[in-house]
Coordinates of C-alpha atoms and ligand atoms in Angstrom, one line a residue:
M1 CA 0.0 0.0 0.0
P2 CA 1.2 3.5 -0.5
S3 CA 2.5 5.3 2.5
S4 CA 4.6 8.4 3.1
G5 CA 8.0 7.0 3.3
S6 CA 9.0 4.0 5.4
L7 CA 11.2 3.6 8.4
K8 CA 13.7 1.8 6.3
W9 CA 14.2 4.8 4.2
Q10 CA 14.9 7.0 7.2
I11 CA 17.4 4.5 8.5
A12 CA 19.1 4.3 5.2
L13 CA 19.2 8.1 5.0
G14 CA 20.4 8.5 8.5
L15 CA 23.2 6.1 7.7
G16 CA 24.2 8.4 4.9
A17 CA 23.7 5.6 2.4
V18 CA 22.0 7.8 -0.1
G19 CA 23.3 10.9 -1.9
A20 CA 22.4 14.5 -1.8
V21 CA 18.9 14.1 -3.1
G22 CA 18.1 11.6 -0.4
L23 CA 19.5 13.8 2.3
A24 CA 17.5 16.7 1.1
Y25 CA 14.5 14.5 1.3
W26 CA 15.3 13.4 4.8
Y27 CA 15.7 17.0 5.9
L28 CA 12.4 18.0 4.4
R29 CA 10.6 15.1 6.0
T30 CA 12.0 15.8 9.5
N31 CA 11.2 19.4 9.3
K32 CA 7.8 18.9 7.9
N33 CA 6.9 16.5 10.6
Q34 CA 7.8 19.1 13.2
T35 CA 5.9 21.7 11.3
L36 CA 2.9 19.5 11.2
Q37 CA 3.1 18.8 14.9
T38 CA 3.2 22.4 15.9
M39 CA 0.6 23.5 13.4
G40 CA -1.7 20.7 14.5
E41 CA -2.4 22.7 17.7
L42 CA -3.6 25.7 15.7
P43 CA -7.1 26.2 14.1
Q44 CA -6.7 24.5 10.8
E45 CA -9.2 26.0 8.5
K46 CA -7.6 29.4 8.8
K47 CA -4.0 28.6 8.6
E48 CA -4.0 25.8 6.0
T49 CA -1.1 26.4 3.6
P50 CA -1.1 24.9 0.1
F51 CA 1.3 22.2 1.3
M52 CA -1.0 21.2 4.1
K53 CA -3.9 21.2 1.8
A54 CA -2.0 18.9 -0.5
Q55 CA -1.1 16.6 2.4
R56 CA -4.7 16.5 3.3
Y57 CA -5.6 15.3 -0.2
K58 CA -2.9 12.7 0.0
V59 CA -4.2 11.3 3.3
E60 CA -7.6 11.2 1.9
G61 CA -6.3 9.4 -1.2
N62 CA -4.6 6.9 1.0
E63 CA -7.8 6.3 2.9
Q64 CA -9.7 5.7 -0.4
F65 CA -6.9 3.4 -1.5
K66 CA -7.2 1.3 1.7
R67 CA -10.9 0.9 1.0
G68 CA -10.2 -0.3 -2.5
K69 CA -11.7 2.8 -4.1
Y70 CA -8.9 3.3 -6.6
D71 CA -10.6 5.8 -8.9
E72 CA -11.5 8.0 -5.9
A73 CA -7.9 7.7 -4.6
I74 CA -6.6 8.8 -8.0
S75 CA -8.7 11.9 -8.0
C76 CA -7.5 12.8 -4.5
Y77 CA -3.8 12.3 -5.6
N78 CA -4.6 14.4 -8.7
K79 CA -5.6 17.3 -6.4
A80 CA -2.6 16.8 -4.1
I81 CA -0.3 16.9 -7.2
E82 CA -2.0 20.1 -8.4
T83 CA -2.0 21.8 -5.1
I84 CA 1.5 21.2 -3.7
P85 CA 4.1 23.9 -4.3
E86 CA 6.9 23.0 -6.6
E87 CA 9.7 23.1 -3.9
F88 CA 8.3 20.1 -2.1
K89 CA 9.9 17.7 -4.5
A90 CA 10.1 14.6 -2.2
D91 CA 6.4 14.9 -1.4
L92 CA 5.4 15.4 -5.0
A93 CA 7.4 12.3 -5.9
M94 CA 5.5 10.4 -3.2
Y95 CA 2.2 11.6 -4.6
Y96 CA 3.1 10.3 -8.0
Q97 CA 4.2 7.1 -6.6
N98 CA 1.0 6.7 -4.6
R99 CA -1.1 7.5 -7.7
A100 CA 1.0 4.9 -9.6
A101 CA 0.0 2.3 -6.9
A102 CA -3.6 3.1 -7.6
Y103 CA -3.1 2.7 -11.3
E104 CA -1.4 -0.5 -10.7
Q105 CA -4.5 -1.8 -8.9
L106 CA -6.5 -0.9 -12.0
K107 CA -3.9 -2.6 -14.2
K108 CA -3.3 0.6 -16.1
W109 CA 0.3 -0.2 -16.8
S110 CA 1.3 2.8 -19.0
A111 CA -0.1 5.2 -16.4
V112 CA 1.9 3.3 -13.7
I113 CA 5.1 3.6 -15.8
S114 CA 4.7 7.3 -16.5
D115 CA 3.8 8.2 -12.9
C116 CA 6.8 6.2 -11.6
T117 CA 9.0 7.8 -14.1
R118 CA 8.0 11.2 -12.8
A119 CA 8.6 10.1 -9.2
I120 CA 12.0 8.7 -10.2
E121 CA 12.9 12.0 -12.0
L122 CA 12.3 13.8 -8.7
N123 CA 14.1 11.2 -6.7
N124 CA 16.4 8.8 -8.6
R125 CA 16.8 6.4 -5.7
Y126 CA 13.2 6.0 -5.1
E127 CA 13.1 2.2 -4.6
K128 CA 9.4 1.8 -4.3
A129 CA 8.8 3.6 -7.6
L130 CA 11.6 1.7 -9.3
F131 CA 10.2 -1.6 -8.1
R132 CA 6.7 -0.7 -9.1
R133 CA 7.8 0.5 -12.6
A134 CA 9.8 -2.8 -12.9
R135 CA 6.6 -4.7 -12.2
A136 CA 4.6 -2.7 -14.7
Q137 CA 7.3 -3.2 -17.3
E138 CA 7.3 -6.9 -16.7
M139 CA 3.5 -6.9 -17.3
T140 CA 4.0 -5.1 -20.6
K141 CA 6.9 -7.5 -21.5
D142 CA 9.4 -4.8 -21.6
W143 CA 12.1 -7.1 -20.2
V144 CA 15.1 -5.0 -20.7
N145 CA 13.8 -2.0 -18.8
A146 CA 12.2 -4.2 -16.2
L147 CA 15.6 -5.9 -15.6
D148 CA 17.3 -2.5 -15.3
D149 CA 14.9 -1.2 -12.7
V150 CA 14.8 -4.4 -10.7
T151 CA 18.6 -4.5 -10.8
S152 CA 18.7 -0.9 -9.4
V153 CA 16.4 -2.0 -6.5
C154 CA 18.8 -5.0 -5.9
L155 CA 21.8 -2.7 -5.8
L156 CA 20.1 -0.1 -3.6
Q157 CA 19.2 -2.7 -1.1
N158 CA 22.5 -4.5 -1.4
F159 CA 20.9 -7.6 -2.7
G160 CA 19.1 -8.1 0.6
N161 CA 15.6 -7.8 -0.8
Q162 CA 14.4 -11.3 -1.5
S163 CA 11.4 -10.3 -3.6
A164 CA 13.6 -8.1 -5.8
L165 CA 16.1 -10.9 -6.3
L166 CA 13.3 -13.3 -7.2
M167 CA 11.9 -10.8 -9.6
A168 CA 15.3 -10.3 -11.3
D169 CA 15.6 -14.0 -11.7
R170 CA 12.1 -14.2 -13.2
V171 CA 12.6 -11.3 -15.6
L172 CA 15.8 -12.9 -16.8
K173 CA 14.0 -16.1 -17.6
E174 CA 11.1 -14.4 -19.2
K175 CA 13.5 -12.3 -21.3
N176 CA 15.2 -15.6 -22.3
A177 CA 12.0 -17.3 -23.4
A178 CA 11.1 -14.2 -25.4
E179 CA 14.6 -14.2 -26.9
A180 CA 14.4 -17.9 -27.8
I181 CA 11.5 -17.1 -30.0
K182 CA 12.9 -13.9 -31.3
N183 CA 16.3 -15.4 -31.9
R184 CA 15.0 -17.9 -34.3
N185 CA 16.6 -15.8 -37.0
P186 CA 18.0 -18.3 -39.5
I187 CA 21.8 -18.3 -39.2
I188 CA 23.9 -19.9 -41.8
P189 CA 26.5 -22.1 -40.1
S190 CA 30.1 -22.1 -41.0
K191 CA 31.4 -23.3 -44.3
N192 CA 33.1 -26.1 -42.6
F193 CA 29.9 -27.3 -41.0
I194 CA 28.0 -27.2 -44.3
K195 CA 30.6 -29.2 -46.0
T196 CA 30.7 -31.8 -43.2
Y197 CA 27.0 -32.1 -43.4
F198 CA 26.8 -32.8 -47.1
S199 CA 29.8 -35.1 -47.1
S200 CA 28.2 -37.2 -44.4
F201 CA 26.0 -38.6 -47.3
S202 CA 28.0 -40.7 -49.6
E203 CA 25.1 -41.5 -51.9
D204 CA 23.1 -38.3 -52.3
P205 CA 22.7 -37.7 -56.0
V206 CA 21.9 -34.0 -55.5
Y207 CA 25.1 -33.4 -53.7
K208 CA 26.9 -35.3 -56.5
K209 CA 25.2 -33.0 -59.0
L210 CA 26.3 -30.0 -57.0
Q211 CA 29.9 -31.1 -57.2
E212 CA 29.9 -31.6 -61.0
V213 CA 32.1 -29.0 -62.6
T214 CA 30.3 -26.9 -65.1
D215 CA 31.3 -23.7 -66.8
P216 CA 28.9 -21.1 -65.5
L217 CA 30.1 -18.6 -68.0
G218 CA 29.0 -20.6 -71.0
Q219 CA 25.5 -20.9 -69.8
G220 CA 24.3 -17.3 -70.0
E221 CA 22.1 -15.9 -67.2
L222 CA 21.5 -18.7 -64.7
K223 CA 18.3 -19.1 -62.8
G224 CA 16.7 -21.5 -60.4
F225 CA 18.6 -24.6 -59.3
L226 CA 21.6 -23.9 -61.6
K227 CA 21.9 -20.5 -59.9
A228 CA 21.7 -22.3 -56.5
K229 CA 24.4 -24.7 -57.7
L230 CA 26.7 -21.8 -58.6
A231 CA 26.0 -20.1 -55.2
F232 CA 26.8 -23.4 -53.5
A233 CA 30.1 -23.8 -55.4
T234 CA 31.1 -20.3 -54.7
E235 CA 30.1 -20.5 -51.0
K236 CA 27.5 -17.8 -51.3
Y237 CA 25.2 -19.9 -49.1
D238 CA 22.7 -17.2 -48.4
E239 CA 21.7 -17.2 -52.0
V240 CA 20.9 -20.9 -52.1
I241 CA 17.3 -20.9 -50.6
P242 CA 16.0 -18.0 -52.8
A243 CA 17.4 -19.6 -56.0
C244 CA 15.8 -22.9 -55.1
T245 CA 12.5 -21.2 -54.5
E246 CA 12.9 -19.6 -57.9
E247 CA 13.2 -23.0 -59.5
L248 CA 10.1 -24.2 -57.6
N249 CA 8.2 -21.2 -58.8
L250 CA 8.8 -22.1 -62.5
S251 CA 6.0 -23.8 -64.4
E252 CA 6.3 -27.5 -65.0
S253 CA 7.5 -27.0 -68.6
E254 CA 10.2 -24.6 -67.7
S255 CA 11.6 -26.5 -64.7
N256 CA 14.0 -29.5 -64.9
Y257 CA 15.2 -29.6 -61.4
K258 CA 12.2 -29.4 -59.0
I259 CA 13.2 -32.4 -56.9
E260 CA 16.8 -31.3 -56.7
A261 CA 15.7 -27.8 -55.7
L262 CA 13.5 -29.2 -53.0
S263 CA 16.3 -31.4 -51.6
L264 CA 18.8 -28.6 -51.6
R265 CA 16.4 -26.1 -50.1
G266 CA 15.3 -28.6 -47.5
S267 CA 18.9 -29.2 -46.5
F268 CA 19.6 -25.4 -46.2
Y269 CA 16.4 -24.9 -44.2
F270 CA 17.7 -27.7 -41.9
L271 CA 21.2 -26.2 -41.7
T272 CA 19.7 -22.8 -40.8
G273 CA 17.4 -24.3 -38.1
Q274 CA 14.2 -23.7 -40.0
F275 CA 12.9 -27.2 -39.2
K276 CA 9.3 -26.8 -40.2
E277 CA 10.1 -25.6 -43.7
A278 CA 12.8 -28.3 -44.1
Q279 CA 10.3 -30.9 -43.0
E280 CA 7.8 -29.7 -45.6
D281 CA 10.3 -29.9 -48.4
F282 CA 11.5 -33.4 -47.6
T283 CA 7.9 -34.5 -47.2
T284 CA 7.1 -33.2 -50.7
I285 CA 9.9 -35.3 -52.1
I286 CA 8.8 -38.4 -50.2
E287 CA 5.3 -38.0 -51.5
T288 CA 6.4 -37.4 -55.1
K289 CA 5.6 -40.7 -56.9
D290 CA 8.2 -40.6 -59.6
A291 CA 11.1 -39.2 -57.6
D292 CA 14.4 -40.9 -57.9
I293 CA 14.8 -43.6 -55.1
L294 CA 18.2 -42.3 -54.0
V295 CA 16.8 -38.8 -53.5
K296 CA 13.8 -40.1 -51.7
V297 CA 15.9 -42.2 -49.3
N298 CA 18.1 -39.2 -48.7
A299 CA 14.9 -37.2 -47.9
Y300 CA 13.8 -39.8 -45.4
I301 CA 17.2 -39.7 -43.7
K302 CA 17.2 -35.9 -43.6
R303 CA 13.7 -35.8 -42.3
S304 CA 14.5 -38.3 -39.6
S305 CA 17.3 -36.0 -38.4
I306 CA 14.8 -33.2 -38.0
Y307 CA 12.7 -35.5 -35.9
M308 CA 15.9 -36.3 -33.9
Q309 CA 16.6 -32.6 -33.3
T310 CA 13.1 -31.9 -32.2
E311 CA 13.1 -34.9 -29.9
K312 CA 10.6 -37.0 -31.8
L313 CA 12.4 -40.2 -31.5
H314 CA 9.6 -42.5 -32.6
E315 CA 9.1 -40.6 -35.9
C316 CA 12.8 -40.5 -36.4
L317 CA 13.2 -44.3 -36.2
E318 CA 10.1 -44.8 -38.3
D319 CA 11.6 -42.8 -41.1
F320 CA 14.8 -44.8 -40.9
D321 CA 12.7 -48.0 -41.2
K322 CA 11.0 -46.6 -44.3
A323 CA 14.3 -45.6 -45.8
A324 CA 15.7 -49.0 -45.2
E325 CA 12.7 -50.6 -46.8
L326 CA 13.0 -48.4 -49.9
G327 CA 16.8 -48.6 -50.2
P328 CA 17.9 -51.8 -48.5
N329 CA 21.4 -51.5 -50.0
I330 CA 22.0 -47.8 -49.5
S331 CA 24.8 -47.4 -47.1
D332 CA 23.8 -43.9 -45.9
V333 CA 20.7 -45.2 -44.2
F334 CA 22.6 -47.5 -41.9
H335 CA 25.4 -45.1 -41.3
H336 CA 23.0 -42.4 -40.1
R337 CA 20.8 -44.7 -38.2
G338 CA 23.9 -46.1 -36.5
Q339 CA 24.7 -42.6 -35.2
V340 CA 21.2 -42.2 -33.8
K341 CA 21.5 -45.6 -32.1
L342 CA 24.8 -44.6 -30.7
L343 CA 23.3 -41.5 -29.2
M344 CA 20.6 -43.7 -27.7
E345 CA 23.3 -45.9 -26.2
R346 CA 21.9 -48.9 -28.1
T347 CA 25.4 -49.9 -29.0
E348 CA 24.6 -53.4 -30.2
E349 CA 22.1 -52.1 -32.8
A350 CA 24.5 -49.3 -33.7
R351 CA 27.3 -51.8 -34.4
A352 CA 25.0 -53.8 -36.7
D353 CA 24.0 -50.7 -38.6
F354 CA 27.6 -49.5 -39.0
Q355 CA 28.6 -53.0 -40.0
K356 CA 26.0 -53.0 -42.8
A357 CA 27.0 -49.4 -43.9
V358 CA 30.6 -50.5 -44.3
E359 CA 29.7 -53.7 -46.1
L360 CA 27.6 -51.7 -48.6
N361 CA 30.2 -49.0 -49.0
P362 CA 33.6 -50.2 -47.8
N363 CA 35.4 -47.1 -49.0
F364 CA 33.4 -44.6 -47.0
S365 CA 35.9 -43.6 -44.3
V366 CA 33.5 -41.9 -42.0
A367 CA 31.4 -45.1 -41.7
V368 CA 34.4 -47.2 -41.2
V369 CA 35.7 -45.2 -38.3
Q370 CA 32.2 -44.9 -36.8
K371 CA 32.1 -48.7 -36.8
C372 CA 35.4 -48.8 -34.9
Y373 CA 34.0 -46.3 -32.4
S374 CA 30.7 -48.2 -31.9
D375 CA 32.7 -51.4 -31.4
Y376 CA 34.7 -49.7 -28.7
R377 CA 31.6 -48.3 -27.0
H378 CA 29.9 -51.7 -27.0
A379 CA 33.1 -53.4 -25.7
M380 CA 33.1 -51.0 -22.8
Q381 CA 29.4 -51.5 -22.1
S382 CA 29.6 -55.2 -22.2
Q383 CA 33.1 -55.5 -20.8
D384 CA 34.2 -57.5 -23.8
V385 CA 38.0 -57.4 -23.7
G386 CA 38.4 -59.2 -27.0
L387 CA 36.2 -56.7 -28.8
L388 CA 38.1 -53.9 -27.1
M389 CA 41.5 -55.1 -28.5
Q390 CA 39.9 -55.6 -31.9
S391 CA 38.5 -52.1 -32.0
M392 CA 41.9 -50.6 -31.1
S393 CA 43.6 -52.5 -33.9
D394 CA 40.7 -51.5 -36.3
F395 CA 41.3 -47.8 -35.4
R396 CA 44.9 -48.1 -36.3
K397 CA 44.1 -49.8 -39.5
A398 CA 41.6 -47.1 -40.3
I399 CA 44.2 -44.5 -39.9
E400 CA 46.5 -46.3 -42.3
R401 CA 43.8 -46.7 -44.8
F402 CA 42.4 -43.1 -44.6
P403 CA 45.2 -40.9 -43.5
N404 CA 43.4 -37.8 -44.6
C405 CA 40.1 -38.4 -42.8
P406 CA 40.0 -36.1 -39.7
E407 CA 37.2 -38.1 -38.1
T408 CA 39.5 -41.1 -37.7
Y409 CA 42.0 -39.2 -35.6
I410 CA 39.3 -37.3 -33.6
L411 CA 37.3 -40.4 -32.6
F412 CA 40.4 -42.4 -31.8
A413 CA 41.7 -39.4 -29.7
Q414 CA 38.4 -39.4 -27.8
V415 CA 38.8 -43.1 -27.1
K416 CA 42.4 -42.5 -26.0
T417 CA 41.3 -39.7 -23.7
E418 CA 38.7 -42.0 -22.1
K419 CA 41.3 -44.6 -21.5
Q420 CA 43.5 -41.9 -20.0
E421 CA 46.2 -42.5 -22.6
F422 CA 46.6 -38.8 -22.8
Q423 CA 49.9 -38.6 -24.7
D424 CA 48.5 -40.7 -27.6
A425 CA 45.3 -38.5 -27.6
E426 CA 47.4 -35.3 -27.8
E427 CA 49.3 -36.7 -30.8
L428 CA 46.2 -37.7 -32.6
Y429 CA 44.6 -34.3 -32.1
Q430 CA 47.7 -32.6 -33.4
Q431 CA 47.5 -34.8 -36.6
A432 CA 43.8 -34.0 -36.9
M433 CA 44.6 -30.3 -36.8
K434 CA 47.1 -30.7 -39.6
I435 CA 44.5 -32.3 -41.9
D436 CA 41.4 -30.4 -40.8
T437 CA 42.8 -26.9 -40.3
N438 CA 39.4 -25.2 -40.1
N439 CA 37.7 -27.4 -37.5
A440 CA 37.2 -25.5 -34.3
S441 CA 35.9 -28.6 -32.5
V442 CA 39.4 -30.1 -32.7
Y443 CA 40.9 -27.2 -30.8
V444 CA 38.2 -27.4 -28.2
H445 CA 38.7 -31.1 -27.7
R446 CA 42.4 -30.6 -27.4
G447 CA 41.8 -27.9 -24.9
L448 CA 39.6 -30.2 -22.8
L449 CA 42.3 -32.9 -23.0
L450 CA 44.9 -30.5 -21.6
L451 CA 42.6 -29.5 -18.9
Q452 CA 41.9 -33.1 -17.9
W453 CA 45.5 -34.3 -18.4
K454 CA 47.6 -31.5 -17.0
G455 CA 45.0 -29.1 -15.4
D456 CA 46.4 -26.5 -17.7
I457 CA 43.6 -24.1 -17.8
E458 CA 45.5 -21.3 -19.5
K459 CA 46.6 -23.4 -22.4
A460 CA 43.0 -24.9 -22.7
V461 CA 41.5 -21.4 -22.9
E462 CA 44.1 -20.4 -25.4
L463 CA 43.3 -23.3 -27.7
M464 CA 39.6 -22.7 -27.4
R465 CA 40.1 -19.0 -28.2
E466 CA 42.1 -20.1 -31.3
G467 CA 39.2 -22.3 -32.2
I468 CA 36.8 -19.4 -32.1
K469 CA 39.3 -17.4 -34.2
I470 CA 39.3 -20.0 -37.0
D471 CA 35.5 -20.5 -36.9
E472 CA 33.6 -17.7 -35.3
K473 CA 30.4 -19.7 -35.8
S474 CA 31.4 -22.6 -33.6
E475 CA 28.6 -22.9 -31.0
F476 CA 30.6 -25.8 -29.4
A477 CA 33.6 -23.6 -28.9
Y478 CA 31.6 -20.7 -27.3
E479 CA 29.7 -23.1 -25.1
T480 CA 32.7 -25.0 -23.8
L481 CA 34.8 -21.9 -23.3
G482 CA 31.9 -20.4 -21.4
T483 CA 31.8 -23.4 -19.1
V484 CA 35.6 -23.2 -18.5
E485 CA 35.2 -19.4 -17.7
V486 CA 32.5 -20.2 -15.2
Q487 CA 34.9 -22.5 -13.4
R488 CA 37.5 -19.8 -13.4
G489 CA 35.0 -17.4 -11.9
N490 CA 34.9 -15.1 -14.9
L491 CA 31.1 -15.0 -14.9
V492 CA 30.5 -11.9 -17.0
L493 CA 32.7 -13.3 -19.7
A494 CA 31.0 -16.7 -19.5
I495 CA 27.6 -15.1 -19.9
D496 CA 28.8 -13.3 -23.0
L497 CA 30.1 -16.5 -24.4
F498 CA 26.8 -18.3 -23.7
N499 CA 25.0 -15.5 -25.4
K500 CA 27.1 -16.0 -28.5
A501 CA 26.4 -19.7 -28.5
I502 CA 22.7 -19.0 -28.1
A503 CA 22.8 -16.8 -31.2
L504 CA 24.2 -19.7 -33.1
A505 CA 21.9 -22.4 -31.7
R506 CA 20.0 -24.2 -34.5
S507 CA 17.3 -25.9 -32.4
E508 CA 15.2 -25.0 -29.5
M509 CA 16.6 -28.0 -27.6
E510 CA 20.1 -26.5 -27.9
M511 CA 18.8 -23.1 -27.0
V512 CA 17.1 -24.3 -23.8
H513 CA 20.3 -26.1 -22.8
L514 CA 22.4 -22.9 -23.4
F515 CA 19.9 -20.7 -21.6
S516 CA 20.1 -22.9 -18.5
L517 CA 23.9 -22.6 -18.6
R518 CA 23.6 -18.8 -18.9
D519 CA 21.0 -18.6 -16.1
A520 CA 23.2 -20.6 -13.8
A521 CA 26.1 -18.3 -14.5
A522 CA 23.9 -15.3 -14.0
S523 CA 22.7 -16.5 -10.7
Q524 CA 26.2 -17.3 -9.5
L525 CA 27.2 -13.8 -10.5
K526 CA 24.3 -12.6 -8.4
I527 CA 25.5 -14.5 -5.4
A528 CA 29.1 -13.4 -5.9
S529 CA 27.9 -9.8 -5.9
K530 CA 25.8 -10.5 -2.8
L531 CA 28.9 -11.7 -1.1
G532 CA 30.5 -8.4 -1.8
V533 CA 32.7 -9.3 -4.8
G534 CA 31.3 -6.0 -6.2
P535 CA 28.0 -5.0 -7.8
D536 CA 29.7 -3.7 -10.9
L537 CA 30.1 -7.3 -12.0
L538 CA 26.3 -7.3 -12.4
K539 CA 26.5 -4.8 -15.2
G540 CA 27.5 -7.7 -17.5
V541 CA 24.2 -9.5 -16.9
S542 CA 21.8 -7.3 -18.7
Ligands
NAG1 C1 11.8 -4.9 -1.4 O1 11.9 -3.6 -1.9 C2 10.6 -3.0 -2.2 C3 10.9 -1.6 -2.8 O2 11.6 -0.8 -2.0 C4 9.8 -2.9 -1.0 O3 8.5 -2.3 -1.3 C5 9.6 -4.3 -0.4 O4 8.9 -4.2 0.8 C6 11.0 -4.9 -0.1 N1 10.8 -6.2 0.3 C7 11.5 -6.8 1.2 C8 11.2 -8.3 1.5 O5 12.4 -6.2 1.8
NAG2 C1 35.0 -31.3 -36.6 O1 35.4 -32.3 -35.7 C2 34.3 -32.9 -35.0 C3 34.8 -33.8 -34.0 O2 35.5 -33.1 -33.0 C4 33.4 -33.6 -36.0 O3 32.3 -34.2 -35.3 C5 32.9 -32.6 -37.0 O4 32.2 -33.3 -38.0 C6 34.1 -31.9 -37.7 N1 33.7 -30.9 -38.6 C7 33.0 -29.8 -38.2 C8 32.6 -28.9 -39.3 O5 32.7 -29.5 -37.1
NAG3 C1 7.9 -17.4 -55.7 O1 6.5 -17.2 -55.8 C2 5.9 -16.6 -54.7 C3 4.4 -16.6 -54.8 O2 4.0 -16.6 -56.1 C4 6.5 -15.1 -54.5 O3 5.9 -14.5 -53.4 C5 7.9 -15.3 -54.4 O4 8.5 -13.9 -54.3 C6 8.6 -16.0 -55.5 N1 10.0 -16.2 -55.1 C7 10.9 -16.2 -56.0 C8 12.3 -16.4 -55.5 O5 10.8 -16.1 -57.2
NAG4 C1 20.5 -54.2 -53.9 O1 20.1 -55.3 -53.2 C2 19.3 -56.2 -54.0 C3 18.9 -57.3 -53.1 O2 18.3 -56.9 -52.0 C4 20.2 -56.7 -55.2 O3 19.4 -57.5 -56.0 C5 20.7 -55.5 -56.0 O4 21.5 -55.9 -57.0 C6 21.4 -54.5 -55.1 N1 21.7 -53.3 -55.8 C7 22.9 -52.7 -55.8 C8 23.0 -51.5 -56.6 O5 23.8 -53.2 -55.1
NAG5 C1 37.4 -49.0 -52.9 O1 38.7 -48.3 -53.2 C2 39.6 -49.2 -53.7 C3 40.9 -48.5 -53.9 O2 40.8 -47.1 -54.1 C4 39.1 -49.7 -55.1 O3 40.0 -50.6 -55.7 C5 37.8 -50.4 -54.8 O4 37.2 -50.8 -56.1 C6 36.8 -49.6 -54.1 N1 35.6 -50.3 -53.7 C7 34.4 -49.9 -54.0 C8 33.3 -50.9 -53.5 O5 34.1 -48.8 -54.5

């Protein structure tokens, strides 16, 4: 309820915790009380000054407020505001604040905000007004300003006000949820990521077509899919989707590449996190009767990975079954299903899938090394020493056979790290870096290795920073470095890194995970500040 200044205020003022404005306020209040006391003994109707008249309106307003008559309270405060002489700034601020309280009861948020703003203009440390404005801003979903105001309240009360802290936490979360939706701006991942994605399909006829060398100059003005193909070859990835759409807009007689355009556009929708659109394109391919079997199978695999990313595991596996039915000897189906099974820790099934993928396409290095890895996982799970030895020797053979495949080194290094054979892992990462110079993940993994092996946090951070330098779109690098910075107590830095990772997240699942990391860092920061590490740390939060 509105009241004319609380005891807390006076204590704070008395302790000199507030600046000049506050002291002036205190001085006024003390004197005014004395004045009122002396004057109370005099006949009121004759001696009533404008200030006293205003106070009378305010008291009346407070009475109305207590009775729940908010409109009446507002008209009393209106009169108080009109009547009071200009120099009584603190009282005027209080009247505005009280009127804002009445507007708050009536849920008139913009009136609450403008009255609080006036009160704060007159007294910039007016906690009640700041807190009330924060609440109204929260109601109007103005998260940024709400956070600023509630942070001010936290600071003014030295983080001792539980309801302000809770509100700060809540606003932060609401802000995040709003951002999650807003942040769904499609972001084109790094070139390296795009290449890795396409090259994980060994039998995609559209990708093969994209790689065919043609002379763009000899073909005049390109349009549709051919234009998309040129954009792909020249790494102008942002032009791919519009060019495919152009192809799909052409009439049947003009267009030769509808299925190809759908497949390529679907892939880019997927890569940019536009899952709904991607799913529609792949579904169109699947439902096209005369579409090439290989393209159709590829669409099933790609659609299933959308289901995977959106946590629809049942639909995901169903699509794989359909793909396997349609293309029983297409290696990609089994290779990709094996990865899903591995994630689900169904190592036995994963092994069978990779086995089949390798049988169908013995020269596909990625599938070969994934098979070694799933064998290793299964050996660990079932404590099968024979299989463990076998998988180690298969890894070594894979390296001999595919010395230029980075996955071989990376997966083997991960296995070596798990087995605490750190020196071997380090050498493998170094080799991977030589082959795959643009892969930030390798830097991050190597950093993690040094952390685990030698506790060398400086070197780990340095490697991760290098990773970010070579691929500034590496979500994994930002996220991992953020986690390391949390451990080092660099919370503001960590929050910034998590924000960068969030901006790159392609699915809501990833986003929610990153938000929780960021929230955890933010709340640690809050506690650190509470313990007196310094409130200026908090500036990094908003
Ligand atoms: C928190 O601060 C607001 C604004 O000053 C005040 O109205 C409220 O009573 C405080 N709450 C607690 C629990 O101190
Ligand atoms: C980089 O390395 C990781 C393993 O650390 C691998 O999974 C990924 O496919 C590679 N490529 C890219 C672009 O991340
Ligand atoms: C395709 O057609 C739609 C609707 O006819 C139109 O809005 C869109 O701009 C066209 N896009 C391209 C790239 O031609
Ligand atoms: C695919 O498998 C079938 C038997 O399931 C076989 O008849 C056919 O020749 C195979 N095709 C290729 C291209 O390997
Ligand atoms: C795999 O590669 C080897 C050597 O490059 C080649 O001789 C063999 O025919 C290939 N096998 C298949 C199934 O493509």
